[in-house]
mmCIF file of C-alpha atoms (C1' of nucleotides) in Angstrom:
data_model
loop_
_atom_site.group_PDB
_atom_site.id
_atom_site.type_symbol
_atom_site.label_atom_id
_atom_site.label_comp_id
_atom_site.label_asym_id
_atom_site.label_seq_id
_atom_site.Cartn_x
_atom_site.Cartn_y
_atom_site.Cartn_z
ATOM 1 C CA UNK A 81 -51.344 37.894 128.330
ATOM 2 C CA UNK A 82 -48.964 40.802 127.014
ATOM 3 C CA UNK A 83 -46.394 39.587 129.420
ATOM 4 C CA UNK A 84 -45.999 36.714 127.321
ATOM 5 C CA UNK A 85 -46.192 38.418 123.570
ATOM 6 C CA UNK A 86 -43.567 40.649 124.906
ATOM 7 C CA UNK A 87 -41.309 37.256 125.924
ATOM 8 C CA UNK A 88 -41.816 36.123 122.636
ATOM 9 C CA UNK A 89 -41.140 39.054 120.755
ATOM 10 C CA UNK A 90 -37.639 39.451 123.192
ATOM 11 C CA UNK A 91 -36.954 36.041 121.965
ATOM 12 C CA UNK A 92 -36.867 36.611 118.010
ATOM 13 C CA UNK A 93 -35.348 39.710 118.832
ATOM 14 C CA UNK A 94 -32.145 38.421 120.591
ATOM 15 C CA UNK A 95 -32.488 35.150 117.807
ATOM 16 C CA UNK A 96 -32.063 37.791 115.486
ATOM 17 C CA UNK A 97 -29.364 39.737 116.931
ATOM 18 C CA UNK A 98 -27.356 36.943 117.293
ATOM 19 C CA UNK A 99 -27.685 35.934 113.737
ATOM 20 C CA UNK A 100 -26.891 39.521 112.756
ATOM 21 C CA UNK A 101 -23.611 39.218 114.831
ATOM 22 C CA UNK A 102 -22.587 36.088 113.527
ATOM 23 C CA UNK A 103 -23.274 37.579 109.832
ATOM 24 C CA UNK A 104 -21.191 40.466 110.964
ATOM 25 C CA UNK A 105 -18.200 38.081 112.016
ATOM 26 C CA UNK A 106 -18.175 36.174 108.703
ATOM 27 C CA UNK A 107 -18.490 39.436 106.670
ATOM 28 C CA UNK A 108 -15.433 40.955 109.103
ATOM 29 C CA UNK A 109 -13.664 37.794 108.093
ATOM 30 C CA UNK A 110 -14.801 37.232 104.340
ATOM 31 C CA UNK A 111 -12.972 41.037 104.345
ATOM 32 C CA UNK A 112 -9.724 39.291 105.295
ATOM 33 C CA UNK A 113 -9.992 36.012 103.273
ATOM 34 C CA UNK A 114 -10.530 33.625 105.647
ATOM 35 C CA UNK A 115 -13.324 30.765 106.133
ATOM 36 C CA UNK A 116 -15.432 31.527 109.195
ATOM 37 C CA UNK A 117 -14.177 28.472 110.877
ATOM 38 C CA UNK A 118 -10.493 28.893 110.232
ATOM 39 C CA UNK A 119 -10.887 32.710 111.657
ATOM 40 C CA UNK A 120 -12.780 31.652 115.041
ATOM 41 C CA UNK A 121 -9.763 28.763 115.593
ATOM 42 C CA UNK A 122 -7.082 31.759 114.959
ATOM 43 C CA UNK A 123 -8.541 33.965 117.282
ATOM 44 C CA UNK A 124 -8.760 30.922 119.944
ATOM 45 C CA UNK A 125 -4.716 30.425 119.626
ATOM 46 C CA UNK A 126 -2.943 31.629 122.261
ATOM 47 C CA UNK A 127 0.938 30.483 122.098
ATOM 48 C CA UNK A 128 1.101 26.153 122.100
ATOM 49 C CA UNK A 129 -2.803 25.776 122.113
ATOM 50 C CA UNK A 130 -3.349 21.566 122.177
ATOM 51 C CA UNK A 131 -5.575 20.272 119.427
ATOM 52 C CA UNK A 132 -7.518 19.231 122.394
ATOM 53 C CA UNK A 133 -8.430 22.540 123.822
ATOM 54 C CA UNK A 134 -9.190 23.841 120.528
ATOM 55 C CA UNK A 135 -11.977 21.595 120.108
ATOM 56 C CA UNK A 136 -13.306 22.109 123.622
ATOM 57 C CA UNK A 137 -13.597 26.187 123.087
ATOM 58 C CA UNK A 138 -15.254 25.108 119.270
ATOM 59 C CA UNK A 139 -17.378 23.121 120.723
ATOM 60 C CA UNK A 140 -16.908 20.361 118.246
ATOM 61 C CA UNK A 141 -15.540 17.130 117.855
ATOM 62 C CA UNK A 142 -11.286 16.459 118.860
ATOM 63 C CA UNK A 143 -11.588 14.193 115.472
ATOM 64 C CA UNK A 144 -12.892 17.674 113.555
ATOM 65 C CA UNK A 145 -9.943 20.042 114.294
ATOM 66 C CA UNK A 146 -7.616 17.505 112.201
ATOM 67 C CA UNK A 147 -9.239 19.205 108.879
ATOM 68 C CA UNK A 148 -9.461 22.291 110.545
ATOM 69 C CA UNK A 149 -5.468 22.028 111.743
ATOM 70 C CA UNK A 150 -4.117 20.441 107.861
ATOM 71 C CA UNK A 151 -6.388 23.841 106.109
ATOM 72 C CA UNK A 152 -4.190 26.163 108.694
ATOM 73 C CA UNK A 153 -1.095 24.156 107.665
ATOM 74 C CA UNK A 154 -2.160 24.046 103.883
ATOM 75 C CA UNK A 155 -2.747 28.425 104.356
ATOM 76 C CA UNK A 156 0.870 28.781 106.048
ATOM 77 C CA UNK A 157 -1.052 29.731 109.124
ATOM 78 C CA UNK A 158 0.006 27.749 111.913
ATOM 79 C CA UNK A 159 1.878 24.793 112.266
ATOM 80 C CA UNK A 160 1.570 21.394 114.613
ATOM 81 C CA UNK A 161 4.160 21.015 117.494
ATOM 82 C CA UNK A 162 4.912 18.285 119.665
ATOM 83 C CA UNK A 163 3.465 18.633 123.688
ATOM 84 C CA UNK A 164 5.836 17.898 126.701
ATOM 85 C CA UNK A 165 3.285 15.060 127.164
ATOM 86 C CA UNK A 166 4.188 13.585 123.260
ATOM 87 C CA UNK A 167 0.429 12.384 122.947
ATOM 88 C CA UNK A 168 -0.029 16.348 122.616
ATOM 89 C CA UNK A 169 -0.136 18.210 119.236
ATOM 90 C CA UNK A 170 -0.112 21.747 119.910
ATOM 91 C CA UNK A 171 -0.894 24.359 117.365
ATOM 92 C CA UNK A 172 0.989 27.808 116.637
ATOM 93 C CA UNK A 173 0.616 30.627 114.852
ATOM 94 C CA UNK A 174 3.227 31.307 112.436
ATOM 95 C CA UNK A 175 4.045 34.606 111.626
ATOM 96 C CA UNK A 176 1.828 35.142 109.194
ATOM 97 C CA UNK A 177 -0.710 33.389 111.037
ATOM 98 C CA UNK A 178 -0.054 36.045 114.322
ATOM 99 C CA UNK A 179 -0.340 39.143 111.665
ATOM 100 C CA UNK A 180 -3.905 37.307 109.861
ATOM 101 C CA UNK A 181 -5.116 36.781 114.317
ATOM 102 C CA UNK A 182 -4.616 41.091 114.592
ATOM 103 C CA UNK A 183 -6.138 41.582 111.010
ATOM 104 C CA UNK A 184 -9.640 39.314 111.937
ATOM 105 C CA UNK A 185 -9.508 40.916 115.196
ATOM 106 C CA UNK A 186 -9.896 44.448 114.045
ATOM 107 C CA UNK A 187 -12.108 43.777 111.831
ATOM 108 C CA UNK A 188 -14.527 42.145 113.491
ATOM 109 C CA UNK A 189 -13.973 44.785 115.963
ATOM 110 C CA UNK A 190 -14.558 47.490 113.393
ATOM 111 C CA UNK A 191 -17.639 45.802 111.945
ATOM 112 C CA UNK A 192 -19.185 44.595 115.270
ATOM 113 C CA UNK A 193 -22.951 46.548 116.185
ATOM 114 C CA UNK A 194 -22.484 46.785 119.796
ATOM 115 C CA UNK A 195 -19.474 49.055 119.492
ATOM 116 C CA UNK A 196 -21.193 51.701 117.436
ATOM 117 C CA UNK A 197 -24.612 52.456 118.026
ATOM 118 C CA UNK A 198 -25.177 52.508 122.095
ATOM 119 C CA UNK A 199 -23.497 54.788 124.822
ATOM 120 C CA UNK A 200 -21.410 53.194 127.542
ATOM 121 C CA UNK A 201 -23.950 52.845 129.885
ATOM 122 C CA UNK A 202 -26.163 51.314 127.472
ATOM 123 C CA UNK A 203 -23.733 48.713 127.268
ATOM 124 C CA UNK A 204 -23.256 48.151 130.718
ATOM 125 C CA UNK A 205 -26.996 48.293 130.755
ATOM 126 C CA UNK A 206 -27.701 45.633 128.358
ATOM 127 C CA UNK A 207 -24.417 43.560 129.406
ATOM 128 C CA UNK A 208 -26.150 43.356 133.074
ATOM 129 C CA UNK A 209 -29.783 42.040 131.480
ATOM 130 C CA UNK A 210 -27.988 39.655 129.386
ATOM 131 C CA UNK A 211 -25.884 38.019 132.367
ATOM 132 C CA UNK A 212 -29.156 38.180 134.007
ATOM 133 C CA UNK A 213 -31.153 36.048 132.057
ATOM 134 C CA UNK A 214 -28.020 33.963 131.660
ATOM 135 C CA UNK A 215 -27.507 33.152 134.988
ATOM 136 C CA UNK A 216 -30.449 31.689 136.315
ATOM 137 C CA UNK A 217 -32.496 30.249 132.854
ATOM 138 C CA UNK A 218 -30.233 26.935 132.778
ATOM 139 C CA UNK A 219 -32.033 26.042 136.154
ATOM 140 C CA UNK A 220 -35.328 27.628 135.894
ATOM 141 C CA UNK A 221 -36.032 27.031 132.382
ATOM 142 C CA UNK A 222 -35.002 22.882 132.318
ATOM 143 C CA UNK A 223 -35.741 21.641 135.717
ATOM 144 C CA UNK A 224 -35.979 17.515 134.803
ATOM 145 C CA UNK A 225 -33.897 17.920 131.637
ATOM 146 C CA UNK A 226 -30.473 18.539 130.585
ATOM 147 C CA UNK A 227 -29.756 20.318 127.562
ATOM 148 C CA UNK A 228 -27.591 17.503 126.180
ATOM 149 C CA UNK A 229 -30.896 15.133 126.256
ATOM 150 C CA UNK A 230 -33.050 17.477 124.187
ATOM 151 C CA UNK A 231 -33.079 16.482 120.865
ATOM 152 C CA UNK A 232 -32.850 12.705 121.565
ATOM 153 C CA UNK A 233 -36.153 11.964 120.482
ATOM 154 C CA UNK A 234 -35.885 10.484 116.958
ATOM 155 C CA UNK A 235 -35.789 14.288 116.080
ATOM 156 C CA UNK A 236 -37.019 13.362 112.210
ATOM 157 C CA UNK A 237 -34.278 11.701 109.671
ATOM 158 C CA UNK A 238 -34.556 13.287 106.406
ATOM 159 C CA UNK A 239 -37.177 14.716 104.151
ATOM 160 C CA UNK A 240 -36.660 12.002 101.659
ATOM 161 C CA UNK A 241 -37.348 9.269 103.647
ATOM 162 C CA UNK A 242 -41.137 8.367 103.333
ATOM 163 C CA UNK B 63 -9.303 49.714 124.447
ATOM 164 C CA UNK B 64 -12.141 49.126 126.685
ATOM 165 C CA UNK B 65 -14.919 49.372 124.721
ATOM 166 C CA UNK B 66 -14.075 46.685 122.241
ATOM 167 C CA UNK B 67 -13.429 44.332 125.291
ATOM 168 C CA UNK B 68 -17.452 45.230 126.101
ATOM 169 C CA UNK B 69 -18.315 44.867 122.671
ATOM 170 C CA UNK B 70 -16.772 41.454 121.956
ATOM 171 C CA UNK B 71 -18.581 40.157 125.750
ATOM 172 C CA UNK B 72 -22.209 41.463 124.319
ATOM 173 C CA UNK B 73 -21.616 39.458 121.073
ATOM 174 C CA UNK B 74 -20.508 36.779 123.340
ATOM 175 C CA UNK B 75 -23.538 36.880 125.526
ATOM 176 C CA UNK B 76 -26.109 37.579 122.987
ATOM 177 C CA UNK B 77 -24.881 34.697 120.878
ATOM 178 C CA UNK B 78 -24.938 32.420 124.265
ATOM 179 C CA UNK B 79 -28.222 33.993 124.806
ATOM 180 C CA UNK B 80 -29.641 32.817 121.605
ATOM 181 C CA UNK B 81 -28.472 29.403 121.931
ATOM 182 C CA UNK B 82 -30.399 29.168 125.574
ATOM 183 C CA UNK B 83 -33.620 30.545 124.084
ATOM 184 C CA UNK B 84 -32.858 27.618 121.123
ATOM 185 C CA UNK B 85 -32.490 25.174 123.721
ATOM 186 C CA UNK B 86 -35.646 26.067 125.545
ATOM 187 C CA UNK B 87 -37.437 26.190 122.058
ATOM 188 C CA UNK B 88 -36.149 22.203 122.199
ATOM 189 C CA UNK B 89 -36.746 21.385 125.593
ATOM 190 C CA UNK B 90 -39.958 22.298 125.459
ATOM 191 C CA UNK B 91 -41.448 20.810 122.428
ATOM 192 C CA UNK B 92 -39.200 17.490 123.529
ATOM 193 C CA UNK B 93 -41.718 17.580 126.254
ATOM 194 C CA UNK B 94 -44.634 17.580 124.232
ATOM 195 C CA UNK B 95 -43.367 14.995 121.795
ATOM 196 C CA UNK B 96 -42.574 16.811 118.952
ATOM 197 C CA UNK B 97 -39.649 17.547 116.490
ATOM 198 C CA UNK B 98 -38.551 21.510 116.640
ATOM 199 C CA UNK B 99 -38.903 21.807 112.840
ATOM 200 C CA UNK B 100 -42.525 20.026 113.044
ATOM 201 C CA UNK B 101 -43.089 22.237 115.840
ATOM 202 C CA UNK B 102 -41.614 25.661 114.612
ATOM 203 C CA UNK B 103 -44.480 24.709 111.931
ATOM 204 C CA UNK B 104 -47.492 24.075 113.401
ATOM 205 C CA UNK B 105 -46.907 27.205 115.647
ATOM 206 C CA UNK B 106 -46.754 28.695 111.885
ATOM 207 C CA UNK B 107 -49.659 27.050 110.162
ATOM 208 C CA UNK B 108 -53.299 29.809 110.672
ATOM 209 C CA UNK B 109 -56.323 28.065 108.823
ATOM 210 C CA UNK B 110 -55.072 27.511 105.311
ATOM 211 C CA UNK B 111 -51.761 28.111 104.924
ATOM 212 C CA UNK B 112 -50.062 27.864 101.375
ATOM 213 C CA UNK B 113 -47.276 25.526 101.569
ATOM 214 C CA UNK B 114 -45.266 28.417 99.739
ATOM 215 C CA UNK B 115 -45.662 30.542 103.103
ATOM 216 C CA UNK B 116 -44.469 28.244 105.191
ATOM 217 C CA UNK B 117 -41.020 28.058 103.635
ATOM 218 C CA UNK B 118 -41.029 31.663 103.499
ATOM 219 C CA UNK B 119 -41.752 31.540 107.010
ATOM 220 C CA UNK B 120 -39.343 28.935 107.905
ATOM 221 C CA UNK B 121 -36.560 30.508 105.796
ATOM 222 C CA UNK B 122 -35.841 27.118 103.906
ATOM 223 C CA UNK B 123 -36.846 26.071 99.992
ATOM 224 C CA UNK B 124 -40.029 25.350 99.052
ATOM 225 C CA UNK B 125 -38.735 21.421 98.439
ATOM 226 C CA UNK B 126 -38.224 21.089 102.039
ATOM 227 C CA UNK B 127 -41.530 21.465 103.162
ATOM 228 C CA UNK B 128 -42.690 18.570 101.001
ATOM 229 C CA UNK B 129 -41.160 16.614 103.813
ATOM 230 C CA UNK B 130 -42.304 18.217 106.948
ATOM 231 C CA UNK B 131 -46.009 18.233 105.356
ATOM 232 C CA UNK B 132 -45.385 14.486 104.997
ATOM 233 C CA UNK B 133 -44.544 13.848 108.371
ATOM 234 C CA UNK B 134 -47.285 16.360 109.401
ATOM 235 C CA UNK B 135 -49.557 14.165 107.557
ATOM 236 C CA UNK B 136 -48.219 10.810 109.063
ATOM 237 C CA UNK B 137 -48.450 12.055 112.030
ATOM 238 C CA UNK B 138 -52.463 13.271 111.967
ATOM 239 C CA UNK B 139 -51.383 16.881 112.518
ATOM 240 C CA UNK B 140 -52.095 18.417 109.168
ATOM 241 C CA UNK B 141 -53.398 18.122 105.798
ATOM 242 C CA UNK B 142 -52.758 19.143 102.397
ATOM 243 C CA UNK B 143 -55.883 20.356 100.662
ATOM 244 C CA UNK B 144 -56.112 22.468 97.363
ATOM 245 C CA UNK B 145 -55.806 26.181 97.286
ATOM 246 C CA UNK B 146 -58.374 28.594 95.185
ATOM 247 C CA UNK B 147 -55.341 29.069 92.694
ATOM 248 C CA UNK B 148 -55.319 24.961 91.558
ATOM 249 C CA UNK B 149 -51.314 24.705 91.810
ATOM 250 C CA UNK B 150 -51.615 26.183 95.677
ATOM 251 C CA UNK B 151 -51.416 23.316 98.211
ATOM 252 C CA UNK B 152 -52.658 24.851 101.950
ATOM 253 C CA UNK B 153 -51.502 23.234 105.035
ATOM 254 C CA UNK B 154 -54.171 22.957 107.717
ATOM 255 C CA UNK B 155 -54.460 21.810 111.261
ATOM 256 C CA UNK B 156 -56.313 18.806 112.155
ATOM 257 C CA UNK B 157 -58.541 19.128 115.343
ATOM 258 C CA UNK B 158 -54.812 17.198 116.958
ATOM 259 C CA UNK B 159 -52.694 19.285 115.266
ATOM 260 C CA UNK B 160 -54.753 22.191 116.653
ATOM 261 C CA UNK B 161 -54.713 21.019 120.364
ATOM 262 C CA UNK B 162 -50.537 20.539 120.024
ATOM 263 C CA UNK B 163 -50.539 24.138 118.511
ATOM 264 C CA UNK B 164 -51.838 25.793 122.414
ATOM 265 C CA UNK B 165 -49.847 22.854 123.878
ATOM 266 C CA UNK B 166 -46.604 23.515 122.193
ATOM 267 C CA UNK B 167 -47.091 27.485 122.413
ATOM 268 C CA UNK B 168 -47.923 27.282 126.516
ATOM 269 C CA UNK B 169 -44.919 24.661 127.135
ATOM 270 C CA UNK B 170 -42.868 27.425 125.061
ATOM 271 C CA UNK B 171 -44.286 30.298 126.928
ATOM 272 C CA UNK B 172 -43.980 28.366 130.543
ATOM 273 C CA UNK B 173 -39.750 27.515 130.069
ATOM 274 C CA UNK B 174 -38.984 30.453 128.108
ATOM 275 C CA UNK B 175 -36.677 33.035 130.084
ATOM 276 C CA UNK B 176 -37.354 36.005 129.253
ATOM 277 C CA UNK B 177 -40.746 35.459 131.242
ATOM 278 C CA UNK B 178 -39.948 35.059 134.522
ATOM 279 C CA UNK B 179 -36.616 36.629 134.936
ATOM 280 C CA UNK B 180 -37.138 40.398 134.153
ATOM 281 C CA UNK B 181 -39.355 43.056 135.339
ATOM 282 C CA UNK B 182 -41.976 44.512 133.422
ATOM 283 C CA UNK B 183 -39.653 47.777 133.546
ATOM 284 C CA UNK B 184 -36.218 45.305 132.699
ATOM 285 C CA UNK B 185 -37.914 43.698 129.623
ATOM 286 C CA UNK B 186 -38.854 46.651 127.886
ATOM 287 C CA UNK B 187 -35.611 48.106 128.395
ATOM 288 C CA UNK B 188 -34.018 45.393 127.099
ATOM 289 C CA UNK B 189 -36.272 45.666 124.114
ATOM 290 C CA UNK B 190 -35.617 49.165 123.600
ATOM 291 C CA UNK B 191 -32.271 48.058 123.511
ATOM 292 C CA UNK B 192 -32.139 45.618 121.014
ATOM 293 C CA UNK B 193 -34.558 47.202 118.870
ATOM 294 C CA UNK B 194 -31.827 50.024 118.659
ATOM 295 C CA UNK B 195 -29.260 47.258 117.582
ATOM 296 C CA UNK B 196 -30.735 45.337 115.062
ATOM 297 C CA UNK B 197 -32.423 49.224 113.546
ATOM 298 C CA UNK B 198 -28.879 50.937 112.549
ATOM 299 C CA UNK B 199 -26.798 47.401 112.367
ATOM 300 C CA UNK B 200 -27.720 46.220 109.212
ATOM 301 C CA UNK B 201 -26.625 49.160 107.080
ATOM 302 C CA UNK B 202 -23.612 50.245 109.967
ATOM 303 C CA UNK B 203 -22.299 46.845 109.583
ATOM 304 C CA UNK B 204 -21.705 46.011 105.983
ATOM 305 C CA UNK B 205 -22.152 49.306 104.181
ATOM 306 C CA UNK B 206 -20.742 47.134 100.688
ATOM 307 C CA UNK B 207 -21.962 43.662 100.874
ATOM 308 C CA UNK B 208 -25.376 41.901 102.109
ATOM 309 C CA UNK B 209 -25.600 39.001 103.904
ATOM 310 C CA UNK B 210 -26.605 37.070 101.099
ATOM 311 C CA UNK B 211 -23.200 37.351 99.216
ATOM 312 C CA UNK B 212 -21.384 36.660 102.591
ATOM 313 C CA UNK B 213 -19.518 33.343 102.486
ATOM 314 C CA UNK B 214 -19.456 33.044 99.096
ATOM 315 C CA UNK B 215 -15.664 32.299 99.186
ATOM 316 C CA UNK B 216 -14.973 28.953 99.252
ATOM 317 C CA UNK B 217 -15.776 28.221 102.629
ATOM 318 C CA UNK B 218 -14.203 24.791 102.912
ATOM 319 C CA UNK B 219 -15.319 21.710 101.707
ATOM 320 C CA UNK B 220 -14.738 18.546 104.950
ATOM 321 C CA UNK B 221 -12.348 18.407 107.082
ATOM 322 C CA UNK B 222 -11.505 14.740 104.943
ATOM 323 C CA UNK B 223 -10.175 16.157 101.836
ATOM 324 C CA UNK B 224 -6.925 16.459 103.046
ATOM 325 C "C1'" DT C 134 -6.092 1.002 131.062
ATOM 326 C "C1'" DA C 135 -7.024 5.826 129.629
ATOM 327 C "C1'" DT C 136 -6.100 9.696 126.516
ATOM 328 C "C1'" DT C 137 -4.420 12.265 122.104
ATOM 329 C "C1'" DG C 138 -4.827 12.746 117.547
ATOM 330 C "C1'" DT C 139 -5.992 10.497 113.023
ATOM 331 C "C1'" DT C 140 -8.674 8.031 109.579
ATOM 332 C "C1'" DA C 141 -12.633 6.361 107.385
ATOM 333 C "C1'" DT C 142 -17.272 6.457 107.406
ATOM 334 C "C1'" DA C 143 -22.048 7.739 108.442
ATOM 335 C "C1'" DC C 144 -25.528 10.955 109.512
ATOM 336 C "C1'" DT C 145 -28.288 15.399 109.568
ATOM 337 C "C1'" DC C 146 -29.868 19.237 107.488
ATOM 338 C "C1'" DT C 147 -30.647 21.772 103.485
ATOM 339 C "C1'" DA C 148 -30.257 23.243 98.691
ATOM 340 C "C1'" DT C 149 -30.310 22.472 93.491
ATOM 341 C "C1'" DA C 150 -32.131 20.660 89.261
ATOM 342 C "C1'" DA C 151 -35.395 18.388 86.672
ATOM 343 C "C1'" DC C 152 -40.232 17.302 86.430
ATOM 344 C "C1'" DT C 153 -45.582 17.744 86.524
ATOM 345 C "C1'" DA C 154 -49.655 20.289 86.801
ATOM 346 C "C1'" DT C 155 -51.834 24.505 86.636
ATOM 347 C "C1'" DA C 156 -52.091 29.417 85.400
ATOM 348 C "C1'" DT D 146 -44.044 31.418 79.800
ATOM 349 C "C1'" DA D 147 -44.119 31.467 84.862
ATOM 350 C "C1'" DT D 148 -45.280 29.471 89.375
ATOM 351 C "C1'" DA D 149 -46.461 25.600 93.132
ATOM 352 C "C1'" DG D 150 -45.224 21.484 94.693
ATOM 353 C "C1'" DT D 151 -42.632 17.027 94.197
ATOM 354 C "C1'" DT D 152 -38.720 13.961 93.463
ATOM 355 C "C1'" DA D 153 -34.064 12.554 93.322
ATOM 356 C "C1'" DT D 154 -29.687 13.882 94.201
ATOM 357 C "C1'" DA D 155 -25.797 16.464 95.920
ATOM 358 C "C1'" DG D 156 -23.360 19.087 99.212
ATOM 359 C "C1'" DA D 157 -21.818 21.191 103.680
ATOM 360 C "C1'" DG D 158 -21.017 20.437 108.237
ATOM 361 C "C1'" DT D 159 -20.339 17.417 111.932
ATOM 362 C "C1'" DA D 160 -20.182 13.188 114.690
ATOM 363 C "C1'" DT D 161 -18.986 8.155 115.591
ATOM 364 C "C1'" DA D 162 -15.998 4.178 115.732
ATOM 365 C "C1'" DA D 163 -11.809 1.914 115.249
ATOM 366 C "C1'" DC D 164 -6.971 2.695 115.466
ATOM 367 C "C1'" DA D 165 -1.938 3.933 116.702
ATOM 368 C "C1'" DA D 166 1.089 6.153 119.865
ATOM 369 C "C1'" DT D 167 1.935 7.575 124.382
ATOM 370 C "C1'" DA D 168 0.994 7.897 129.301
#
DNA sequence: TATTGTTATACTCTATAACTATA
DNA sequence: TATAGTTATAGAGTATAACAATA
């Protein structure tokens, strides 16, 4: 059925694209001399960010952002803060931290594909496909299945087991 | 400025994007009782394959395969047998591992979105349009470094050295 | 009792280096 | 000498569990 080679092929193509964005990011950053990590946690500060919300918008672990908070400390990039609720750390930028945030943002702006090579309406094109597919796949594609249960089945240990 | 706002949502949604068809890729072969790395394999594997191909494939070292051809083999899926060239080991499908192969590919094919959410007319345009990305961003993007050398710099060790 | 951040530890995935057999 | 696969080991990245302080 061509209809399905031609979901396939869209598949690698947007796997690929997104790997080809996230290269771009951590050559925009590598420019500026920050770790990827470091870079996507400066961009998410906004003023007293808690520790907390940082690792809800990673996506990781509260337990992780402690190394990721002492490296920005180590770099003189932001510093830890007390919350009005004192079980709160909150993070901010320090100055040089706030000039670094404008440096990564340009030039992952400057390096990023979708800016360059298609018109405006391209991009409003391919933003409205994208949202698209986005909104509906979480139901149609995993009816009986959540996507936090994939992956619990004994997925395979290490290579080195036998 | 506008059109960086655009760009940075696109890199937002095709990165999002990705991660759904990943999670589909999962969901899927969950469903059929396979790990994605087993799977991703046998989808791979046509008559004899050299084990050398499938890491080229795959995208990993050589080494690793050793391990997913073991659990292949544990499993009943594959076999090792010996290549013309003496050193060559070839993967190949037993008459199970053949029968998951069309399983895994139609339970891909049946949750994937890009199948059932787009027109015929939306899905090539959306080809067109990433074709058009990925063409020009490789050389637009990082005119002085490949990907290879990105990251090179000291990423960071753990979040536990202190 | 529940939540924040920290610490120590464990786990997953993958690569590197040294080795064997064949070319 | 160079290449295919194997083995053992090391590393990066991340989570889990137990804990202290605060609510």
């Amino acid at each position: 059925m061509a209809d399905l080679a031609e979901a396939r092929e869209l598949a690698r193509l947007v796997v690929r694209l997104s790997e080809t964005a996230r290269a771009h990011f951590a050559a925009a950053v590598a420019e500026v001399g920050v770790p990827v990590l470091l870079a996507r946690t400066i961009l998410l500060v906004d003023g007293r960010t808690p520790m907390r919300d940082v690792a809800d918008e990673l996506g990781c672990d509260p337990s992780y952002v402690t190394g990721i908070a002492d490296q920005l400390e180590s770099r003189g990039l932001a510093r830890r803060a007390i919350g009005k609720d004192r079980r709160v750390k909150v993070l901010e930028l320090t100055d040089v931290g706030a000039e670094l945030q404008t440096q990564v943002a340009e030039a992952v702006d400057r390096r990023g594909p979708f800016g360059h090579q298609l018109t405006a309406e391209q991009r409003r094109t391919l933003r409205e496909l994208l949202e698209l597919l986005l909104s509906e796949s979480v139901y149609a594609a995993a009816p009986n299945c959540t996507y936090e249960e994939v992956g619990t089945g004994a997925s395979w240990s290490s290579p080195t087991v036998s």
